[in-house]
Amino acid sequence: MSRIESLFRKKKNILNIYFTAGFPKPDDTVLIANELEKAGVDMIEIGMPFSDPLADGPVIQHSSSIALQNGMGLDLIFSQIKTIRKTTQLPIILMGYVNQLMRYGEDAFFDKAAACGVDGLIIPDLPVEIYLEKYQQKVEKAGLDMIFLITPQTDEARIKLLDESSRGFLYVVSSASTTGKTAAMQHQEAYFERIRQMKLKNPLLIGFGISDKKSFDTACQYASGAIIGSAFIKALEKGPEIRKNIQQFVKAIRD
Amino acid sequence: MNYQPDKRGFYGKFGGAFIPELLYPNVEFLRKNYLKIITSASFQQEFKSLLRDYAGRPTPLYFATRLSEKYHTQIFLKREDLNHTGAHKINNTIGQILLAQRMGKKRIIAETGAGQHGVATATVSALMGLQCVVYMGEVDMERQAPNVARMKMLGAEVRPARSGSRTLKDATNEAIRDWINHPEDTYYLIGSVVGPHPYPDMVARFQSVISEEMKIQLKEKTGRDEPDKIIACVGGGSNAAGAFYHYLENKKVELIAVEAYGKGVDSGQTAATTKIGSEGVIHGSKTLLMQNEEGQITEPYSLSAGLDYPGIGPLHAHLFKSGRGRFLGATDEEALQAAFEITRLEGIIPALESAHALAVLPKIKLKSNEVVVINISGRGDKDLQAYTKYLEEVEKKHLNIGR
Ligand SMILES: Cc1ncc(COP(=O)(O)O)c(C=O)c1O
């Protein structure tokens, strides 16, 4: 059983935190992952910084460009993940854009990610049709879970396709937006309920616009948990001590 | 060899729709419906009458006597610069605004580099009474200031793109993000043969009026409906796609695409995509693009805002890889020289983009009985600042130009 699968069997109200590798400092990837585990999060999602992150709002764009200025590259990220994996059993999701995979070489990318201890992948601009045709076998053979996104505009047939094609969990985007819009969660309850009623194969995590305890709790009413990204990245630089910032942020969500 | 995209928008291995799921419903609707809508009789009738009565088509095919003498060949200029708003861009915006209208969209967004596409979009939005937001790189807003003023007068909101190199690539990112945030009411009116399928094909079809007219005009003037060579500049590649379109299958016609070499192919300041680029995905399309070893898209450079883009459309990537297209380039300096040359030989001030196409004349072998068509994609009003600066520099050095 994969780490992701066993987590969903064991736990409810799963908190998955996204952060960009190499932000604010190159070495912070490992530090942040360790602190998140200590703070009690259930899963971590590590973003591979990209020059042109189309699905991301200003906060993640900013963290990505700083990380790139810090010299972050895929091999460094893989070695950091290897270090993280030595001390934790938390599921690790790697998020990035399709051009990064293509340039690295897709096969090499999947093998390397799996070897370092990555459990799942989120590639927002990889169309599911291309995935099924070209990559699914390789990804599954490498032991990785590919996670697709659904949105309020996704029709029922396509939701089923995306659910069938995903492993681990299905990513429910809260509203039509790039990452980091906090207004996103309002008035979405009917949509969340509709998805819950579909009784899909995968457990659900809600993401985009989850920023605080209130929005996290709302998400947990309809799904197995939620993903927080931009709000966490903002919090990283809130006070002078990054460890304290992390602990306080997670505590405020969990309390 | 086939030069039309397959059902999923691939020209050979290039194209497709690599988009976030958030855009899927919009792009899928377009994919399923664009051909039905744009080939319908009522659409075609409205499109053609606006091209004629509003844009001022057909644009002339002008025999450039003095330029021909200089290069010992027969050069015709396809005068897209004489279109309403001053460039070929209006052909595409008229087509897409009619499509947006039929889809019931209320808000139009666009990206722009040189500002020509922004102006053309603001123009048709005014014409149809639709709200219009144009994203433009901060650097481009500065160097193409006259077009920013025009867009504002036309009632469009111009939003500066402040990320990356603050040019066309970044403006396109911002436009796509806007579309993600407004999937219901907004139509994204892309300005070149780039982006996810079906945009490259749709834009190429709207621009194909250029070569459609060319065939008729050449027949009248030369007795043959085909030239020996067609030369066009390539930013994303829409004016080139339009100029090549009806000759793609006709191997007797040499198709010459001209990229912006900026300060030189190896200078680190260039937009020479086919020279230094490699395969990857940019703005939803698999194509050739400039990137580093890590797959990070690198920042392009050209003095010409309309060519300052790190990719080319998938059709052009296919023309390049298959050898159907011949890809050449011109530096800033060469383009500036060519702009003065044609201005002083023919009394036509071209856009800096179009000047790149003219700049390859000294670099290619030409025969006296050959017919060469150069696509003058736009006029140079917007570039007077750059031209004036160049003239001052040249006069300081007491050089003689353009004679
Ligand atoms: C006059 C002119 N020519 C050419 C271009 C380049 O675009 P494309 O390659 O799509 O024709 C532009 C773009 O702004 C332009 O304004």
PDB file of N, CA, C and O and ligand atoms in Angstrom, chain B residues 86-89 112-117 191-193 233-240 305-307 351 353-354 377-379 382, ligand 1:
ATOM      1  N   GLY B  86      -3.106  49.564 -38.686  1.00  0.00           N
ATOM      2  CA  GLY B  86      -1.701  49.573 -39.060  1.00  0.00           C
ATOM      3  C   GLY B  86      -0.936  48.274 -39.050  1.00  0.00           C
ATOM      4  O   GLY B  86       0.296  48.303 -39.097  1.00  0.00           O
ATOM      5  N   ALA B  87      -1.624  47.161 -39.014  1.00  0.00           N
ATOM      6  CA  ALA B  87      -0.912  45.877 -39.085  1.00  0.00           C
ATOM      7  C   ALA B  87      -1.882  44.762 -39.463  1.00  0.00           C
ATOM      8  O   ALA B  87      -3.103  44.961 -39.461  1.00  0.00           O
ATOM      9  N   HIS B  88      -1.291  43.593 -39.730  1.00  0.00           N
ATOM     10  CA  HIS B  88      -2.102  42.415 -40.062  1.00  0.00           C
ATOM     11  C   HIS B  88      -2.976  41.981 -38.902  1.00  0.00           C
ATOM     12  O   HIS B  88      -3.915  41.217 -39.085  1.00  0.00           O
ATOM     13  N   LYS B  89      -2.674  42.418 -37.698  1.00  0.00           N
ATOM     14  CA  LYS B  89      -3.347  41.900 -36.497  1.00  0.00           C
ATOM     15  C   LYS B  89      -4.874  42.040 -36.571  1.00  0.00           C
ATOM     16  O   LYS B  89      -5.605  41.242 -35.992  1.00  0.00           O
ATOM     17  N   THR B 112      -0.335  41.704 -25.496  1.00  0.00           N
ATOM     18  CA  THR B 112       0.258  42.373 -26.643  1.00  0.00           C
ATOM     19  C   THR B 112       1.730  42.636 -26.397  1.00  0.00           C
ATOM     20  O   THR B 112       2.155  42.805 -25.254  1.00  0.00           O
ATOM     21  N   GLY B 113       2.501  42.647 -27.497  1.00  0.00           N
ATOM     22  CA  GLY B 113       3.920  42.941 -27.411  1.00  0.00           C
ATOM     23  C   GLY B 113       4.157  44.340 -27.948  1.00  0.00           C
ATOM     24  O   GLY B 113       4.334  45.305 -27.198  1.00  0.00           O
ATOM     25  N   ALA B 114       4.083  44.443 -29.266  1.00  0.00           N
ATOM     26  CA  ALA B 114       4.282  45.740 -29.908  1.00  0.00           C
ATOM     27  C   ALA B 114       3.110  46.679 -29.653  1.00  0.00           C
ATOM     28  O   ALA B 114       3.182  47.869 -29.909  1.00  0.00           O
ATOM     29  N   GLY B 115       2.019  46.122 -29.185  1.00  0.00           N
ATOM     30  CA  GLY B 115       0.831  46.936 -28.978  1.00  0.00           C
ATOM     31  C   GLY B 115      -0.102  46.896 -30.172  1.00  0.00           C
ATOM     32  O   GLY B 115      -1.238  47.370 -30.091  1.00  0.00           O
ATOM     33  N   GLN B 116       0.356  46.313 -31.287  1.00  0.00           N
ATOM     34  CA  GLN B 116      -0.513  46.262 -32.474  1.00  0.00           C
ATOM     35  C   GLN B 116      -1.695  45.340 -32.249  1.00  0.00           C
ATOM     36  O   GLN B 116      -2.821  45.656 -32.628  1.00  0.00           O
ATOM     37  N   HIS B 117      -1.428  44.194 -31.631  1.00  0.00           N
ATOM     38  CA  HIS B 117      -2.542  43.293 -31.349  1.00  0.00           C
ATOM     39  C   HIS B 117      -3.458  43.903 -30.282  1.00  0.00           C
ATOM     40  O   HIS B 117      -4.674  43.770 -30.363  1.00  0.00           O
ATOM     41  N   GLY B 191      -3.230  36.776 -29.896  1.00  0.00           N
ATOM     42  CA  GLY B 191      -2.769  37.590 -31.001  1.00  0.00           C
ATOM     43  C   GLY B 191      -1.856  36.938 -32.000  1.00  0.00           C
ATOM     44  O   GLY B 191      -1.438  37.586 -32.959  1.00  0.00           O
ATOM     45  N   SER B 192      -1.530  35.668 -31.797  1.00  0.00           N
ATOM     46  CA  SER B 192      -0.660  35.045 -32.793  1.00  0.00           C
ATOM     47  C   SER B 192      -0.992  33.560 -32.895  1.00  0.00           C
ATOM     48  O   SER B 192      -1.904  33.080 -32.216  1.00  0.00           O
ATOM     49  N   VAL B 193      -0.230  32.840 -33.724  1.00  0.00           N
ATOM     50  CA  VAL B 193      -0.515  31.415 -33.917  1.00  0.00           C
ATOM     51  C   VAL B 193       0.153  30.602 -32.806  1.00  0.00           C
ATOM     52  O   VAL B 193       0.871  29.649 -33.060  1.00  0.00           O
ATOM     53  N   CYS B 233       8.402  38.011 -41.275  1.00  0.00           N
ATOM     54  CA  CYS B 233       9.001  37.915 -39.950  1.00  0.00           C
ATOM     55  C   CYS B 233       8.174  36.988 -39.059  1.00  0.00           C
ATOM     56  O   CYS B 233       6.986  36.772 -39.313  1.00  0.00           O
ATOM     57  N   VAL B 234       8.823  36.443 -38.038  1.00  0.00           N
ATOM     58  CA  VAL B 234       8.140  35.552 -37.100  1.00  0.00           C
ATOM     59  C   VAL B 234       8.381  35.985 -35.659  1.00  0.00           C
ATOM     60  O   VAL B 234       9.509  35.985 -35.177  1.00  0.00           O
ATOM     61  N   GLY B 235       7.293  36.405 -35.014  1.00  0.00           N
ATOM     62  CA  GLY B 235       7.332  36.583 -33.569  1.00  0.00           C
ATOM     63  C   GLY B 235       6.725  35.303 -33.020  1.00  0.00           C
ATOM     64  O   GLY B 235       7.411  34.322 -32.743  1.00  0.00           O
ATOM     65  N   GLY B 236       5.396  35.283 -32.910  1.00  0.00           N
ATOM     66  CA  GLY B 236       4.686  34.029 -32.711  1.00  0.00           C
ATOM     67  C   GLY B 236       4.485  33.346 -34.054  1.00  0.00           C
ATOM     68  O   GLY B 236       4.482  32.130 -34.164  1.00  0.00           O
ATOM     69  N   GLY B 237       4.303  34.179 -35.070  1.00  0.00           N
ATOM     70  CA  GLY B 237       4.235  33.640 -36.425  1.00  0.00           C
ATOM     71  C   GLY B 237       2.925  33.848 -37.177  1.00  0.00           C
ATOM     72  O   GLY B 237       2.675  33.162 -38.166  1.00  0.00           O
ATOM     73  N   SER B 238       2.092  34.802 -36.752  1.00  0.00           N
ATOM     74  CA  SER B 238       0.785  34.895 -37.402  1.00  0.00           C
ATOM     75  C   SER B 238       0.829  35.549 -38.773  1.00  0.00           C
ATOM     76  O   SER B 238       0.145  35.106 -39.693  1.00  0.00           O
ATOM     77  N   ASN B 239       1.648  36.597 -38.941  1.00  0.00           N
ATOM     78  CA  ASN B 239       1.670  37.190 -40.280  1.00  0.00           C
ATOM     79  C   ASN B 239       2.338  36.230 -41.254  1.00  0.00           C
ATOM     80  O   ASN B 239       1.908  36.105 -42.409  1.00  0.00           O
ATOM     81  N   ALA B 240       3.347  35.511 -40.783  1.00  0.00           N
ATOM     82  CA  ALA B 240       3.999  34.517 -41.642  1.00  0.00           C
ATOM     83  C   ALA B 240       3.027  33.385 -41.972  1.00  0.00           C
ATOM     84  O   ALA B 240       2.930  32.961 -43.133  1.00  0.00           O
ATOM     85  N   ALA B 305       9.503  44.871 -30.185  1.00  0.00           N
ATOM     86  CA  ALA B 305       8.648  44.278 -29.149  1.00  0.00           C
ATOM     87  C   ALA B 305       7.813  43.118 -29.677  1.00  0.00           C
ATOM     88  O   ALA B 305       7.547  42.149 -28.971  1.00  0.00           O
ATOM     89  N   GLY B 306       7.400  43.189 -30.940  1.00  0.00           N
ATOM     90  CA  GLY B 306       6.534  42.153 -31.501  1.00  0.00           C
ATOM     91  C   GLY B 306       7.255  40.843 -31.771  1.00  0.00           C
ATOM     92  O   GLY B 306       6.628  39.810 -31.971  1.00  0.00           O
ATOM     93  N   LEU B 307       8.578  40.888 -31.796  1.00  0.00           N
ATOM     94  CA  LEU B 307       9.351  39.664 -32.049  1.00  0.00           C
ATOM     95  C   LEU B 307      10.072  39.184 -30.797  1.00  0.00           C
ATOM     96  O   LEU B 307      10.767  38.181 -30.816  1.00  0.00           O
ATOM     97  N   ALA B 351       6.983  48.766 -39.900  1.00  0.00           N
ATOM     98  CA  ALA B 351       7.164  48.416 -38.488  1.00  0.00           C
ATOM     99  C   ALA B 351       8.533  47.760 -38.332  1.00  0.00           C
ATOM    100  O   ALA B 351       9.044  47.132 -39.263  1.00  0.00           O
ATOM    101  N   GLU B 353       9.198  45.183 -36.770  1.00  0.00           N
ATOM    102  CA  GLU B 353       9.038  43.746 -36.984  1.00  0.00           C
ATOM    103  C   GLU B 353       9.202  43.420 -38.466  1.00  0.00           C
ATOM    104  O   GLU B 353      10.006  42.573 -38.862  1.00  0.00           O
ATOM    105  N   SER B 354       8.440  44.139 -39.289  1.00  0.00           N
ATOM    106  CA  SER B 354       8.467  43.880 -40.736  1.00  0.00           C
ATOM    107  C   SER B 354       9.850  44.149 -41.312  1.00  0.00           C
ATOM    108  O   SER B 354      10.260  43.513 -42.288  1.00  0.00           O
ATOM    109  N   SER B 377       4.203  43.470 -42.543  1.00  0.00           N
ATOM    110  CA  SER B 377       3.141  43.142 -41.580  1.00  0.00           C
ATOM    111  C   SER B 377       2.542  44.373 -40.902  1.00  0.00           C
ATOM    112  O   SER B 377       1.394  44.346 -40.475  1.00  0.00           O
ATOM    113  N   GLY B 378       3.322  45.465 -40.826  1.00  0.00           N
ATOM    114  CA  GLY B 378       2.758  46.644 -40.178  1.00  0.00           C
ATOM    115  C   GLY B 378       3.541  47.902 -40.494  1.00  0.00           C
ATOM    116  O   GLY B 378       4.615  47.854 -41.095  1.00  0.00           O
ATOM    117  N   ARG B 379       2.984  49.021 -40.078  1.00  0.00           N
ATOM    118  CA  ARG B 379       3.655  50.291 -40.354  1.00  0.00           C
ATOM    119  C   ARG B 379       4.437  50.782 -39.140  1.00  0.00           C
ATOM    120  O   ARG B 379       4.223  50.338 -38.020  1.00  0.00           O
ATOM    121  N   LYS B 382       4.571  53.479 -34.736  1.00  0.00           N
ATOM    122  CA  LYS B 382       4.833  53.130 -33.333  1.00  0.00           C
ATOM    123  C   LYS B 382       6.324  53.074 -33.000  1.00  0.00           C
ATOM    124  O   LYS B 382       6.703  53.066 -31.839  1.00  0.00           O
TER     125      LYS B 382
HETATM  126  C1  LIG C   1       3.692  44.731 -37.260  1.00  0.00           C
HETATM  127  C2  LIG C   1       3.927  43.424 -36.613  1.00  0.00           C
HETATM  128  N1  LIG C   1       4.505  42.437 -37.316  1.00  0.00           N
HETATM  129  C3  LIG C   1       4.758  41.233 -36.769  1.00  0.00           C
HETATM  130  C4  LIG C   1       4.448  40.959 -35.455  1.00  0.00           C
HETATM  131  C5  LIG C   1       4.824  39.619 -34.902  1.00  0.00           C
HETATM  132  O1  LIG C   1       3.735  38.770 -34.707  1.00  0.00           O
HETATM  133  P1  LIG C   1       3.450  37.550 -35.650  1.00  0.00           P
HETATM  134  O2  LIG C   1       4.707  36.750 -35.751  1.00  0.00           O
HETATM  135  O3  LIG C   1       2.362  36.819 -34.985  1.00  0.00           O
HETATM  136  O4  LIG C   1       3.043  38.055 -36.978  1.00  0.00           O
HETATM  137  C6  LIG C   1       3.829  41.933 -34.679  1.00  0.00           C
HETATM  138  C7  LIG C   1       3.471  41.672 -33.271  1.00  0.00           C
HETATM  139  O5  LIG C   1       3.199  42.476 -32.479  1.00  0.00           O
HETATM  140  C8  LIG C   1       3.565  43.203 -35.283  1.00  0.00           C
HETATM  141  O6  LIG C   1       2.998  44.188 -34.573  1.00  0.00           O
END
